[in-house]
Coordinates of C-alpha atoms in Angstrom, one line a residue:
Chain V
M1 CA 118.0 29.7 -11.5
F2 CA 114.3 29.9 -12.2
L3 CA 114.3 28.4 -15.8
A4 CA 117.1 25.8 -15.0
L5 CA 115.3 24.7 -11.5
S6 CA 112.2 24.3 -13.0
E7 CA 113.2 22.4 -16.1
M8 CA 115.3 20.0 -13.6
R9 CA 112.6 19.4 -11.7
R10 CA 110.3 18.7 -14.5
A11 CA 112.9 16.4 -16.1
K12 CA 113.9 14.6 -13.0
V13 CA 114.6 11.1 -14.9
R14 CA 116.8 12.8 -17.4
F15 CA 118.9 14.8 -15.5
G16 CA 119.1 12.0 -12.9
L17 CA 120.3 9.9 -15.5
L18 CA 123.3 11.9 -16.5
A19 CA 123.8 13.0 -12.7
G20 CA 123.9 8.8 -12.0
A21 CA 126.1 8.7 -15.3
V22 CA 128.8 11.1 -14.0
G23 CA 128.7 10.1 -10.8
L24 CA 129.4 6.3 -11.9
L25 CA 132.3 8.1 -13.9
V26 CA 133.7 10.2 -11.2
F27 CA 133.6 6.9 -9.0
L28 CA 135.5 5.2 -10.9
I29 CA 137.9 7.8 -11.1
L30 CA 138.3 8.4 -7.5
F31 CA 138.5 4.8 -6.9
Q32 CA 141.2 4.6 -9.8
Q33 CA 143.3 7.0 -7.7
A34 CA 142.8 5.7 -4.8
L35 CA 143.7 2.0 -6.1
L36 CA 147.0 3.6 -7.2
T37 CA 147.9 5.8 -4.2
G38 CA 147.1 2.4 -2.4
L39 CA 149.4 0.4 -4.5
V40 CA 152.3 2.7 -4.3
N41 CA 151.7 2.7 -0.5
Q42 CA 151.6 -1.0 -0.3
F43 CA 154.7 -1.1 -2.8
I44 CA 156.8 1.6 -1.1
G45 CA 154.9 3.1 1.6
A46 CA 157.9 2.5 3.9
L47 CA 160.0 4.7 1.5
K48 CA 157.8 7.6 1.3
N49 CA 156.8 7.7 5.2
Q50 CA 160.0 7.6 6.5
S51 CA 161.8 10.7 8.0
A52 CA 165.4 10.6 5.8
D53 CA 165.4 14.0 3.5
V54 CA 167.8 11.9 1.1
L55 CA 168.3 8.3 0.4
V56 CA 171.3 6.9 -0.7
F57 CA 171.7 4.2 -2.8
N58 CA 174.4 1.9 -4.3
A59 CA 174.6 3.4 -8.2
Q60 CA 174.5 -0.5 -9.5
A61 CA 171.1 -1.1 -7.5
R62 CA 169.6 1.3 -10.1
K63 CA 167.2 2.7 -7.2
N64 CA 166.3 -0.7 -5.9
L65 CA 166.4 -1.1 -2.1
E66 CA 166.7 -4.7 -2.4
G67 CA 169.9 -4.7 -4.7
S68 CA 171.3 -1.9 -2.8
I69 CA 174.2 -2.0 -0.6
I70 CA 176.4 0.9 1.0
L71 CA 180.1 0.1 2.0
P72 CA 181.6 1.7 5.0
D73 CA 183.7 4.3 3.2
Q74 CA 181.1 5.1 1.0
A75 CA 178.9 6.0 4.2
A76 CA 181.8 7.5 5.5
A77 CA 182.4 9.7 2.2
I78 CA 178.6 10.6 2.2
A79 CA 178.5 11.9 5.9
A80 CA 181.4 14.4 4.9
V81 CA 179.3 16.0 1.9
E82 CA 178.8 19.4 2.4
G83 CA 174.6 20.1 3.5
V84 CA 174.5 16.8 5.0
D85 CA 173.7 17.1 8.5
V86 CA 173.1 13.2 9.6
A87 CA 173.8 10.3 7.6
A88 CA 172.7 6.8 9.3
P89 CA 172.4 3.4 7.6
L90 CA 169.1 2.2 6.9
G91 CA 168.6 -1.7 6.4
E92 CA 166.1 -3.7 4.3
G93 CA 165.3 -7.3 4.0
T94 CA 162.7 -9.7 3.7
F95 CA 162.4 -12.2 6.2
T96 CA 160.2 -15.6 7.5
V97 CA 158.5 -14.6 10.5
L98 CA 156.4 -16.1 12.6
A99 CA 153.4 -13.9 13.9
G100 CA 149.8 -14.2 15.3
G101 CA 151.1 -18.1 15.3
E102 CA 151.8 -18.3 11.8
E103 CA 154.8 -18.1 9.2
T104 CA 154.7 -15.1 7.2
D105 CA 156.9 -13.3 5.2
A106 CA 157.6 -9.8 6.6
V107 CA 159.9 -6.8 5.6
I108 CA 162.0 -5.4 8.2
F109 CA 163.9 -1.8 8.2
G110 CA 166.6 -1.0 10.5
Y111 CA 167.5 2.7 11.5
E112 CA 169.4 4.5 13.7
L113 CA 167.2 5.1 16.8
G114 CA 166.7 8.7 16.6
G115 CA 168.3 9.8 13.3
P116 CA 166.9 9.6 9.9
G117 CA 165.0 6.7 8.3
A118 CA 162.3 6.7 11.1
P119 CA 158.7 6.1 10.1
T120 CA 156.8 9.3 10.1
T121 CA 153.0 8.2 10.3
L122 CA 152.9 6.7 13.3
I123 CA 149.2 6.4 14.7
E124 CA 149.0 4.6 17.8
G125 CA 152.0 3.4 20.5
R126 CA 155.5 4.9 20.1
L127 CA 158.8 4.5 18.1
P128 CA 161.2 2.1 19.3
E129 CA 163.6 3.1 22.2
V130 CA 165.5 0.0 22.8
G131 CA 166.9 -2.9 20.9
G132 CA 164.1 -5.4 20.3
E133 CA 161.3 -3.1 19.8
A134 CA 159.7 -2.4 16.6
V135 CA 156.6 -0.2 15.1
A136 CA 154.4 -2.4 12.6
S137 CA 152.6 -1.2 9.5
S138 CA 148.8 -0.6 10.8
R139 CA 147.5 -2.4 8.1
N140 CA 148.8 -5.6 9.6
A141 CA 147.7 -5.2 13.3
A142 CA 145.2 -8.0 12.7
D143 CA 147.8 -10.6 11.5
G144 CA 150.3 -10.4 14.9
F145 CA 151.6 -7.1 14.2
D146 CA 149.5 -5.1 16.9
I147 CA 151.3 -3.2 20.0
G148 CA 152.5 -5.7 22.2
D149 CA 152.5 -8.7 19.8
T150 CA 156.0 -10.3 19.2
V151 CA 157.1 -11.3 16.1
T152 CA 160.0 -13.6 15.7
V153 CA 162.6 -14.0 12.8
V154 CA 162.5 -17.6 12.0
P155 CA 166.3 -18.7 11.8
N156 CA 168.0 -20.6 9.2
P157 CA 170.2 -23.7 10.4
G158 CA 172.6 -22.5 12.8
G159 CA 171.2 -18.9 13.3
T160 CA 169.3 -17.5 16.3
A161 CA 165.7 -16.5 16.8
T162 CA 165.3 -12.9 17.1
T163 CA 162.2 -11.6 18.5
F164 CA 160.9 -8.1 18.2
T165 CA 157.9 -6.7 20.0
V166 CA 155.6 -4.0 18.6
V167 CA 155.4 -1.0 20.6
G168 CA 153.7 1.0 17.8
L169 CA 151.7 1.1 14.7
A170 CA 152.4 3.5 11.5
R171 CA 149.8 3.9 8.7
E172 CA 151.3 3.2 5.2
I173 CA 154.7 1.7 5.9
N174 CA 154.2 -1.4 3.9
Y175 CA 156.9 -2.4 1.5
S176 CA 156.6 -5.0 -1.4
V177 CA 153.2 -5.2 0.1
S178 CA 154.1 -7.3 3.2
P179 CA 153.7 -6.9 6.7
T180 CA 156.5 -4.2 7.7
L181 CA 158.5 -3.6 10.9
F182 CA 160.7 -0.6 11.6
T183 CA 163.3 -1.6 14.0
D184 CA 166.9 -0.4 15.1
F185 CA 170.0 -1.3 12.8
A186 CA 171.3 -3.7 15.3
G187 CA 168.2 -5.5 15.3
F188 CA 168.4 -5.6 11.4
E189 CA 171.6 -6.9 11.6
T190 CA 170.6 -9.8 14.5
A191 CA 167.8 -10.5 11.7
R192 CA 170.3 -10.8 9.1
R193 CA 172.4 -13.0 11.1
A194 CA 169.7 -15.2 12.2
V195 CA 168.8 -16.3 8.5
N196 CA 172.8 -15.9 7.5
P197 CA 174.6 -17.4 10.4
D198 CA 177.9 -16.9 8.4
A199 CA 177.6 -13.6 7.6
T200 CA 180.4 -11.4 8.5
Q201 CA 179.2 -8.1 7.9
V202 CA 175.8 -6.7 7.8
L203 CA 175.7 -3.6 5.3
P204 CA 173.2 -1.0 5.3
S205 CA 171.0 -1.3 2.1
V206 CA 171.2 2.5 1.7
M207 CA 172.3 5.6 3.9
A208 CA 169.2 7.7 5.2
V209 CA 170.5 11.4 5.2
R210 CA 169.1 14.6 7.1
V211 CA 169.9 17.7 5.3
V212 CA 171.3 20.7 7.3
A213 CA 168.4 23.4 8.1
G214 CA 167.8 25.2 5.1
A215 CA 169.5 22.9 2.6
D216 CA 167.9 21.7 -0.4
P217 CA 167.6 18.2 -0.4
A218 CA 167.5 17.7 -4.3
E219 CA 170.9 19.7 -4.5
V220 CA 172.6 17.8 -1.3
A221 CA 171.4 14.3 -3.2
D222 CA 173.2 15.2 -6.2
A223 CA 176.3 16.6 -4.5
I224 CA 176.3 13.2 -2.8
T225 CA 176.2 11.3 -6.4
A226 CA 178.7 13.5 -7.7
A227 CA 181.1 13.7 -4.8
V228 CA 180.8 9.7 -3.6
E229 CA 181.6 7.2 -6.3
G230 CA 179.3 4.4 -6.7
T231 CA 176.3 6.0 -5.0
E232 CA 173.0 8.0 -6.3
G233 CA 171.5 10.2 -4.0
L234 CA 167.9 10.6 -4.4
T235 CA 165.0 12.8 -2.2
R236 CA 162.6 10.9 -0.5
Q237 CA 160.1 11.8 -3.1
Q238 CA 162.4 11.0 -5.8
A239 CA 163.1 7.6 -4.4
V240 CA 159.7 6.8 -4.1
D241 CA 158.5 8.0 -7.7
E242 CA 161.3 6.3 -9.4
S243 CA 161.4 3.0 -7.6
P244 CA 161.7 0.3 -10.3
G245 CA 158.0 -0.5 -10.9
V246 CA 156.2 2.4 -9.3
A247 CA 156.8 4.8 -12.4
S248 CA 155.0 2.2 -15.2
V249 CA 152.4 1.6 -12.7
R250 CA 151.8 5.3 -12.2
Q251 CA 152.3 5.9 -16.2
S252 CA 149.3 3.1 -16.6
F253 CA 146.9 4.4 -14.3
S254 CA 147.7 8.0 -15.4
V255 CA 146.7 6.7 -19.2
I256 CA 143.0 5.4 -17.7
L257 CA 142.3 8.3 -15.7
L258 CA 143.0 10.5 -18.3
L259 CA 140.7 8.7 -20.1
F260 CA 138.1 8.9 -17.7
Y261 CA 138.9 13.0 -17.4
L262 CA 138.0 13.4 -20.8
V263 CA 135.1 11.0 -21.0
V264 CA 133.0 12.9 -18.0
P265 CA 133.2 16.1 -19.6
L266 CA 132.7 14.8 -22.9
V267 CA 129.5 13.0 -21.8
T268 CA 128.0 16.0 -20.0
G269 CA 128.6 18.1 -23.0
L270 CA 127.1 15.9 -25.4
F271 CA 124.3 15.8 -23.3
F272 CA 123.7 19.7 -23.0
L273 CA 124.0 20.0 -26.7
I274 CA 121.6 17.4 -27.0
V275 CA 119.2 18.9 -24.5
T276 CA 119.8 22.6 -26.0
F277 CA 119.0 21.4 -29.5
Q278 CA 115.4 19.6 -28.2
K279 CA 114.3 22.9 -26.2
A280 CA 115.4 25.0 -29.0
G281 CA 111.7 26.1 -29.8
A282 CA 111.5 27.1 -25.7
L283 CA 114.8 28.9 -26.1
T284 CA 113.9 30.9 -29.0
L285 CA 110.5 31.5 -27.6
L286 CA 112.0 33.2 -24.7
R287 CA 114.6 35.1 -26.7
A288 CA 111.7 36.4 -28.9
I289 CA 109.7 37.6 -25.8
G290 CA 112.5 39.8 -24.4
S291 CA 115.3 37.3 -22.7
P292 CA 118.6 38.1 -23.2
A293 CA 121.1 35.5 -23.9
G294 CA 122.5 35.8 -20.5
P295 CA 120.1 34.2 -18.3
L296 CA 119.7 31.4 -20.3
V297 CA 123.3 30.7 -20.8
R298 CA 123.5 30.6 -17.0
S299 CA 120.6 28.7 -17.0
L300 CA 122.5 26.2 -18.9
L301 CA 125.5 26.2 -16.6
I302 CA 123.6 25.9 -13.4
Q303 CA 122.4 23.0 -14.8
V304 CA 126.0 21.9 -15.8
V305 CA 127.1 22.5 -11.8
A306 CA 124.0 21.0 -10.5
V307 CA 124.5 17.5 -12.7
V308 CA 128.3 17.2 -11.7
L309 CA 127.7 18.0 -7.8
S310 CA 125.0 15.7 -8.0
G311 CA 127.3 13.3 -9.7
A312 CA 129.9 14.2 -7.2
V313 CA 128.1 13.6 -4.2
L314 CA 126.7 10.0 -5.6
A315 CA 130.2 9.2 -6.6
T316 CA 131.6 10.3 -3.2
G317 CA 128.8 8.1 -1.5
L318 CA 129.9 4.9 -3.6
F319 CA 133.5 5.5 -2.9
W320 CA 132.9 5.6 0.8
L321 CA 130.8 2.2 0.3
A322 CA 133.8 0.9 -1.7
S323 CA 136.4 1.9 0.9
L324 CA 134.4 -0.1 3.8
G325 CA 135.3 -3.0 2.0
G326 CA 139.1 -1.8 2.0
G327 CA 139.3 -2.1 -1.9
G328 CA 140.8 -5.8 -1.5
G329 CA 142.9 -5.2 0.8
L330 CA 144.5 -2.3 -0.6
G331 CA 143.4 0.1 2.2
I332 CA 141.5 2.6 0.2
T333 CA 140.3 5.3 2.0
V334 CA 138.1 8.4 1.3
E335 CA 140.3 11.6 1.9
P336 CA 138.4 14.9 1.3
M337 CA 141.3 16.5 -1.0
P338 CA 140.9 14.0 -3.7
V339 CA 137.2 14.0 -3.8
I340 CA 137.5 18.0 -3.7
T341 CA 140.1 18.4 -6.3
T342 CA 138.7 15.4 -8.9
T343 CA 135.3 17.3 -8.5
L344 CA 136.6 20.4 -9.4
V345 CA 138.5 19.3 -12.4
V346 CA 135.5 17.4 -13.6
L347 CA 133.5 20.6 -13.3
V348 CA 135.7 22.7 -15.1
L349 CA 136.1 20.6 -17.8
A350 CA 132.4 19.7 -17.6
L351 CA 131.8 23.6 -17.9
L352 CA 134.2 23.8 -20.7
T353 CA 133.0 21.3 -22.9
S354 CA 129.6 22.9 -22.3
F355 CA 130.7 25.5 -24.4
A356 CA 128.9 24.0 -27.8
A357 CA 125.6 23.9 -26.2
V358 CA 126.3 27.8 -24.8
R359 CA 127.2 28.4 -28.2
R360 CA 123.9 27.3 -29.5
V361 CA 122.1 29.0 -27.2
L362 CA 124.1 32.4 -28.0
R363 CA 123.4 31.7 -31.4
I364 CA 119.3 31.5 -31.6
D365 CA 117.7 34.2 -33.5
P366 CA 114.6 35.3 -31.7
I367 CA 113.1 35.9 -35.1
A368 CA 112.6 32.0 -35.7
A369 CA 109.9 32.0 -33.2
T370 CA 107.9 33.3 -35.7
T371 CA 108.8 30.6 -38.5
G372 CA 106.9 27.9 -36.6
A373 CA 109.7 25.4 -38.4
G374 CA 111.5 25.5 -35.3
V375 CA 114.7 27.3 -34.4
Q376 CA 117.9 28.5 -36.4
V377 CA 120.4 27.3 -34.3
Chain A
M1 CA 84.1 44.5 -38.1
S2 CA 85.9 45.3 -40.9
S3 CA 86.8 48.7 -42.2
S4 CA 84.7 48.9 -45.6
N5 CA 86.1 52.2 -47.5
P6 CA 89.3 53.3 -45.8
S7 CA 91.4 55.4 -47.9
D8 CA 94.6 55.2 -45.9
S9 CA 96.4 51.9 -44.6
S10 CA 97.8 54.5 -42.0
A11 CA 94.8 55.7 -40.4
P12 CA 92.6 54.4 -37.8
S13 CA 89.1 54.0 -38.4
G14 CA 87.3 55.1 -35.0
A15 CA 87.0 58.5 -33.8
A16 CA 87.7 57.2 -30.1
V17 CA 90.9 55.3 -31.4
L18 CA 92.0 58.7 -33.6
A19 CA 91.5 60.8 -30.2
T20 CA 94.2 58.6 -28.3
A21 CA 98.1 58.3 -29.1
P22 CA 98.9 55.9 -31.8
A23 CA 100.2 52.5 -30.0
L24 CA 101.9 51.6 -33.6
R25 CA 103.3 54.0 -36.5
L26 CA 105.1 52.2 -39.1
D27 CA 106.4 54.7 -41.6
G28 CA 108.0 54.1 -45.3
I29 CA 108.8 50.5 -43.9
R30 CA 111.2 48.4 -46.5
K31 CA 112.7 45.3 -45.7
V32 CA 115.0 43.5 -48.4
Y33 CA 116.5 40.3 -47.9
G34 CA 120.0 39.6 -49.9
T35 CA 121.3 42.3 -52.2
G36 CA 121.9 43.3 -56.2
E37 CA 120.3 40.9 -58.5
N38 CA 119.3 38.2 -55.4
A39 CA 117.8 40.9 -53.6
I40 CA 114.2 40.0 -52.2
V41 CA 111.8 43.0 -51.0
A42 CA 109.8 41.1 -48.5
V43 CA 108.0 44.7 -47.5
D44 CA 108.0 47.2 -50.0
H45 CA 107.5 50.9 -48.1
A46 CA 104.9 50.2 -45.7
S47 CA 102.9 52.4 -43.6
L48 CA 100.5 51.7 -41.1
T49 CA 99.3 53.6 -37.8
V50 CA 97.4 51.6 -35.0
G51 CA 95.5 53.8 -32.4
G52 CA 95.6 52.9 -28.6
G53 CA 93.3 50.2 -28.3
E54 CA 92.7 49.4 -31.7
I55 CA 92.3 45.9 -32.9
V56 CA 94.1 45.7 -36.7
A57 CA 93.8 42.3 -38.9
L58 CA 96.8 42.0 -41.3
L59 CA 95.4 39.8 -43.6
G60 CA 97.4 38.5 -46.3
P61 CA 98.4 35.1 -48.3
S62 CA 101.3 32.7 -47.3
G63 CA 104.6 34.6 -48.2
S64 CA 102.8 38.1 -48.6
G65 CA 105.1 39.8 -45.8
K66 CA 102.9 40.0 -42.9
T67 CA 104.9 38.3 -40.6
T68 CA 108.0 40.0 -41.6
L69 CA 106.0 42.9 -41.0
L70 CA 104.9 41.7 -37.6
S71 CA 108.1 40.9 -36.9
I72 CA 109.4 44.3 -37.5
A73 CA 106.8 46.1 -35.6
G74 CA 107.6 43.9 -32.4
G75 CA 111.3 44.3 -32.6
L76 CA 112.1 40.8 -33.7
L77 CA 113.6 42.1 -37.0
A78 CA 115.4 45.4 -38.5
A79 CA 113.5 47.3 -41.2
T80 CA 115.9 48.1 -44.3
E81 CA 114.3 51.0 -44.1
G82 CA 111.8 53.0 -42.4
T83 CA 110.6 54.2 -38.7
V84 CA 109.2 52.1 -36.6
V85 CA 107.6 53.7 -33.2
V86 CA 105.7 52.0 -30.4
G87 CA 104.1 52.9 -27.6
G88 CA 106.0 56.5 -28.7
E89 CA 109.3 54.9 -28.4
D90 CA 111.2 54.8 -31.6
I91 CA 112.9 51.6 -32.1
S92 CA 114.0 51.9 -35.6
G93 CA 118.0 52.7 -34.6
H94 CA 117.8 50.6 -31.3
S95 CA 120.4 47.8 -30.5
P96 CA 119.6 44.1 -30.4
R97 CA 120.1 44.4 -26.9
E98 CA 117.7 47.7 -26.5
L99 CA 115.6 45.7 -28.6
T100 CA 115.6 42.5 -26.2
E101 CA 114.7 45.0 -23.3
F102 CA 111.9 46.6 -25.7
R103 CA 110.5 43.2 -26.4
R104 CA 110.3 42.2 -23.0
S105 CA 108.6 45.3 -21.6
K106 CA 106.8 47.0 -24.3
V107 CA 105.1 44.3 -26.3
G108 CA 103.4 41.4 -26.5
F109 CA 103.5 38.2 -28.6
V110 CA 101.6 35.5 -29.6
F111 CA 103.1 33.2 -32.2
Q112 CA 101.6 30.7 -34.3
S113 CA 103.2 27.6 -33.3
V114 CA 105.4 27.7 -30.1
N115 CA 103.8 29.7 -27.7
L116 CA 105.0 28.1 -24.2
V117 CA 108.0 27.0 -22.6
P118 CA 107.3 23.1 -22.1
F119 CA 108.6 22.6 -18.7
L120 CA 107.0 25.5 -17.2
T121 CA 103.6 25.5 -15.9
A122 CA 100.5 27.6 -17.1
E123 CA 101.3 30.2 -14.4
E124 CA 105.1 29.7 -14.4
N125 CA 105.1 30.4 -18.3
L126 CA 103.1 33.9 -17.2
L127 CA 105.6 34.3 -14.7
V128 CA 109.0 33.8 -16.8
V129 CA 108.3 37.2 -18.1
S130 CA 109.0 39.0 -14.8
E131 CA 111.7 36.2 -14.0
L132 CA 113.4 37.6 -17.0
A133 CA 113.4 40.8 -16.0
G134 CA 115.0 39.6 -12.7
A135 CA 111.9 39.9 -10.4
R136 CA 112.8 39.7 -6.8
G137 CA 111.1 40.0 -3.2
A138 CA 108.2 42.2 -3.5
A139 CA 108.2 42.4 -7.2
R140 CA 108.1 38.3 -7.8
K141 CA 105.1 38.4 -5.2
Q142 CA 103.6 41.0 -7.2
A143 CA 104.2 39.0 -10.3
R144 CA 102.3 35.9 -8.9
T145 CA 99.5 37.7 -7.9
R146 CA 99.2 39.0 -11.3
A147 CA 99.8 35.8 -12.6
K148 CA 97.1 34.3 -10.6
E149 CA 94.8 37.4 -11.6
L150 CA 95.3 36.8 -15.2
L151 CA 94.6 33.1 -15.3
A152 CA 91.6 33.6 -13.6
E153 CA 90.4 36.3 -16.2
L154 CA 91.2 34.1 -18.9
G155 CA 89.4 31.1 -17.1
L156 CA 92.4 28.9 -16.2
S157 CA 92.7 29.4 -12.7
H158 CA 92.1 25.3 -12.4
R159 CA 94.9 24.4 -14.7
A160 CA 97.8 27.0 -13.3
G161 CA 99.9 24.2 -12.4
N162 CA 99.6 22.1 -15.4
L163 CA 102.4 21.9 -18.0
P164 CA 101.4 23.0 -21.6
A165 CA 101.4 19.2 -22.9
Q166 CA 98.2 18.5 -20.1
L167 CA 96.4 21.7 -21.9
S168 CA 94.2 21.5 -24.8
G169 CA 94.9 23.8 -27.5
G170 CA 92.8 26.8 -26.8
E171 CA 94.3 26.5 -23.5
R172 CA 97.3 26.8 -24.6
Q173 CA 96.6 30.2 -26.8
R174 CA 94.7 31.5 -23.6
V175 CA 97.9 30.4 -21.4
A176 CA 100.1 32.6 -24.6
I177 CA 97.4 35.7 -24.2
G178 CA 97.8 35.8 -20.8
R179 CA 101.7 35.8 -21.1
A180 CA 101.5 38.6 -23.8
L181 CA 99.4 40.5 -21.5
F182 CA 101.7 40.2 -18.3
N183 CA 103.7 43.3 -18.7
S184 CA 100.8 45.4 -19.6
P185 CA 102.0 46.4 -22.6
A186 CA 101.0 49.0 -25.6
L187 CA 100.7 46.8 -28.2
V188 CA 100.0 42.7 -28.8
L189 CA 101.0 41.4 -31.9
F190 CA 99.2 37.8 -32.8
D191 CA 100.7 35.6 -35.5
E192 CA 98.0 33.4 -37.0
P193 CA 96.4 32.8 -33.3
T194 CA 94.3 30.7 -34.8
S195 CA 96.1 28.8 -37.3
A196 CA 96.7 25.7 -35.4
L197 CA 92.9 25.3 -34.0
D198 CA 89.7 24.2 -35.3
T199 CA 87.2 26.7 -36.2
K200 CA 85.1 26.6 -33.4
I201 CA 87.7 26.9 -30.7
G202 CA 89.7 29.5 -33.1
E203 CA 86.2 31.7 -32.8
Q204 CA 86.3 31.4 -29.3
V205 CA 90.0 32.3 -29.0
M206 CA 89.3 35.4 -31.1
E207 CA 86.5 36.4 -29.0
L208 CA 88.7 36.2 -26.1
I209 CA 91.3 38.3 -27.7
Q210 CA 88.9 40.7 -28.4
A211 CA 87.3 40.9 -25.3
E212 CA 90.7 41.2 -23.6
M213 CA 91.9 43.9 -25.7
R214 CA 89.0 45.7 -25.7
S215 CA 88.7 45.5 -21.4
R216 CA 92.3 46.9 -21.4
G217 CA 92.1 49.5 -24.1
T218 CA 95.2 47.6 -25.7
A219 CA 96.2 47.8 -29.1
S220 CA 96.9 44.9 -31.2
V221 CA 97.6 43.6 -34.2
I222 CA 96.6 40.1 -35.7
V223 CA 98.1 38.5 -38.7
T224 CA 96.0 35.8 -40.5
H225 CA 95.3 34.6 -43.9
D226 CA 91.7 33.7 -42.8
T227 CA 89.0 36.1 -43.6
R228 CA 86.5 34.8 -41.2
M229 CA 88.9 36.2 -38.5
T230 CA 88.9 40.0 -39.8
H231 CA 85.4 40.7 -38.4
Y232 CA 86.6 40.4 -34.8
A233 CA 89.0 43.6 -35.8
D234 CA 88.2 46.9 -36.0
R235 CA 90.0 47.5 -39.2
T236 CA 91.3 45.0 -41.7
V237 CA 94.5 45.8 -43.7
R238 CA 95.3 43.6 -46.5
I239 CA 99.2 42.7 -47.7
V240 CA 100.2 41.3 -50.9
D241 CA 103.8 40.7 -51.9
G242 CA 105.0 43.1 -49.1
V243 CA 103.0 46.3 -50.3
L244 CA 100.5 47.1 -47.6
G245 CA 96.9 48.4 -48.5
L246 CA 93.1 48.6 -47.0
A247 CA 91.0 45.8 -47.8
D248 CA 87.1 45.7 -48.3
A249 CA 85.0 43.1 -46.5
A250 CA 86.0 40.6 -49.4
G251 CA 89.5 41.4 -48.4
D252 CA 90.5 43.0 -52.0
V253 CA 92.7 45.8 -51.8
S254 CA 91.4 49.3 -52.6
G255 CA 94.2 51.4 -52.0
D256 CA 98.0 51.9 -52.1
H257 CA 100.8 51.9 -49.7

């Protein structure tokens, strides 16, 4: 500790610059991760944060909510599959609505009140209890979707305008990066008929399934797929992960993140390797006057930890500043777990890449102190 | 004062020195690098005894094996053959770990070039010895007191907070001497302590070494190639091609190992 801290105290600029570089790179990792989470939540937060254990799509829809409908006989068959406790309709559609005095596009989900498919991240107000009430995405509260606001579906010619009153706000329930409302299925039907007055029947997009207590949702989903022709059962997580577009977005971000996760420890490892070369004379002297290799290695590792943690603190600060701006409307927020996890991963990788420097320290031969020609490391 | 008629490089010259236990005893030391036809004998059956408080100058040209012998005496290098006893401790069979501990606690070093840790102040360069030994609490406090005392004795109190780069060459060597004396070792080994200094500063450093060693009764071996520095020693031993002998005032070898 004595050696490590003394050196860092006397070389503030050098170590400060490294901590700054690590901080910027960790900030980029945190920001990219948050951006990915924000994007996913904006695209399919509604699927992620609803209460159904299993969502059953039309098999031809290829896991795309917009292209899926469930026929009545399929709905009945799904309800009869073993392991299904409740199977309820869940409708989804994009509508032009009047909110806050302006026309805008909004996604409306219709679920059976009290059944599966209800939003799970309510942060203010309450869930709808009667027809005409809705929970809105909290991100859009200021755009005419706040509690007490009314949102009117703009009808097509021949249709009848239908209005919802926002009674609750839920976090991360957007769909397709649009303001999103969760209302009862009857309300969803009304909205459909407002834009398509000639519709004879409004079918659910998917079936929202709650499995019986103790049942494995994945097994139930597979059982539904096998038992009900033309359907594809997915767990909630599968529906999120396999949603069209999301997987490729995740893959692209993963490549970028992987590069960052490699660069940070490599930069740290190289820095400490160079520093070890530069102070080889001092290290040799210390070995010659009786320092075991252990304290010198410990000193090096303490510096690695100090640099990475300082960088992480800087990164967290920058991340917090960035979150104040909202990350371009993607709702980037500072959450402790991603920060802690990222810091730990970077720290472990940095310690691993410092192995080369550690090896150099261990290879120092104290006899080199007598040569005056530097150190054989 | 150089010894004029020594007949045995193993024997200290002064009666007072002989009366005390030897600080260093090298017996039949041989150091060979390589094997077979490529073998190079750096030190050849060297024997030397340094009495407690005695100052011995080890004189020899470049490549004569004097630094190798010094390194063996200080536990930096293992001899191929022979026995090394420092302060009564036979280190000949010591493991690398034991030698590290020995170097930290029983012997002091002043090297030719790199002598101080550049990112530590003068005081910290002394304290590093106790820090390496894991000093905590009261021991750490005592170490600080001792470091301040040593720096004061060496006339460096006002430089305690300076980094090596802020010190003159002479001051750096004085700090190095302080570090070598920090643990009150039985033996201090100097490897060309004045080679990087001009004559005047070199003589001042040698006077300081002589005074400090004498006042503490600490034995020392000073490796040098400069005959002008030998008169600060009680005895001068010459080494040529790894063979140790005694030298007269002119540095000529007068006896075999």
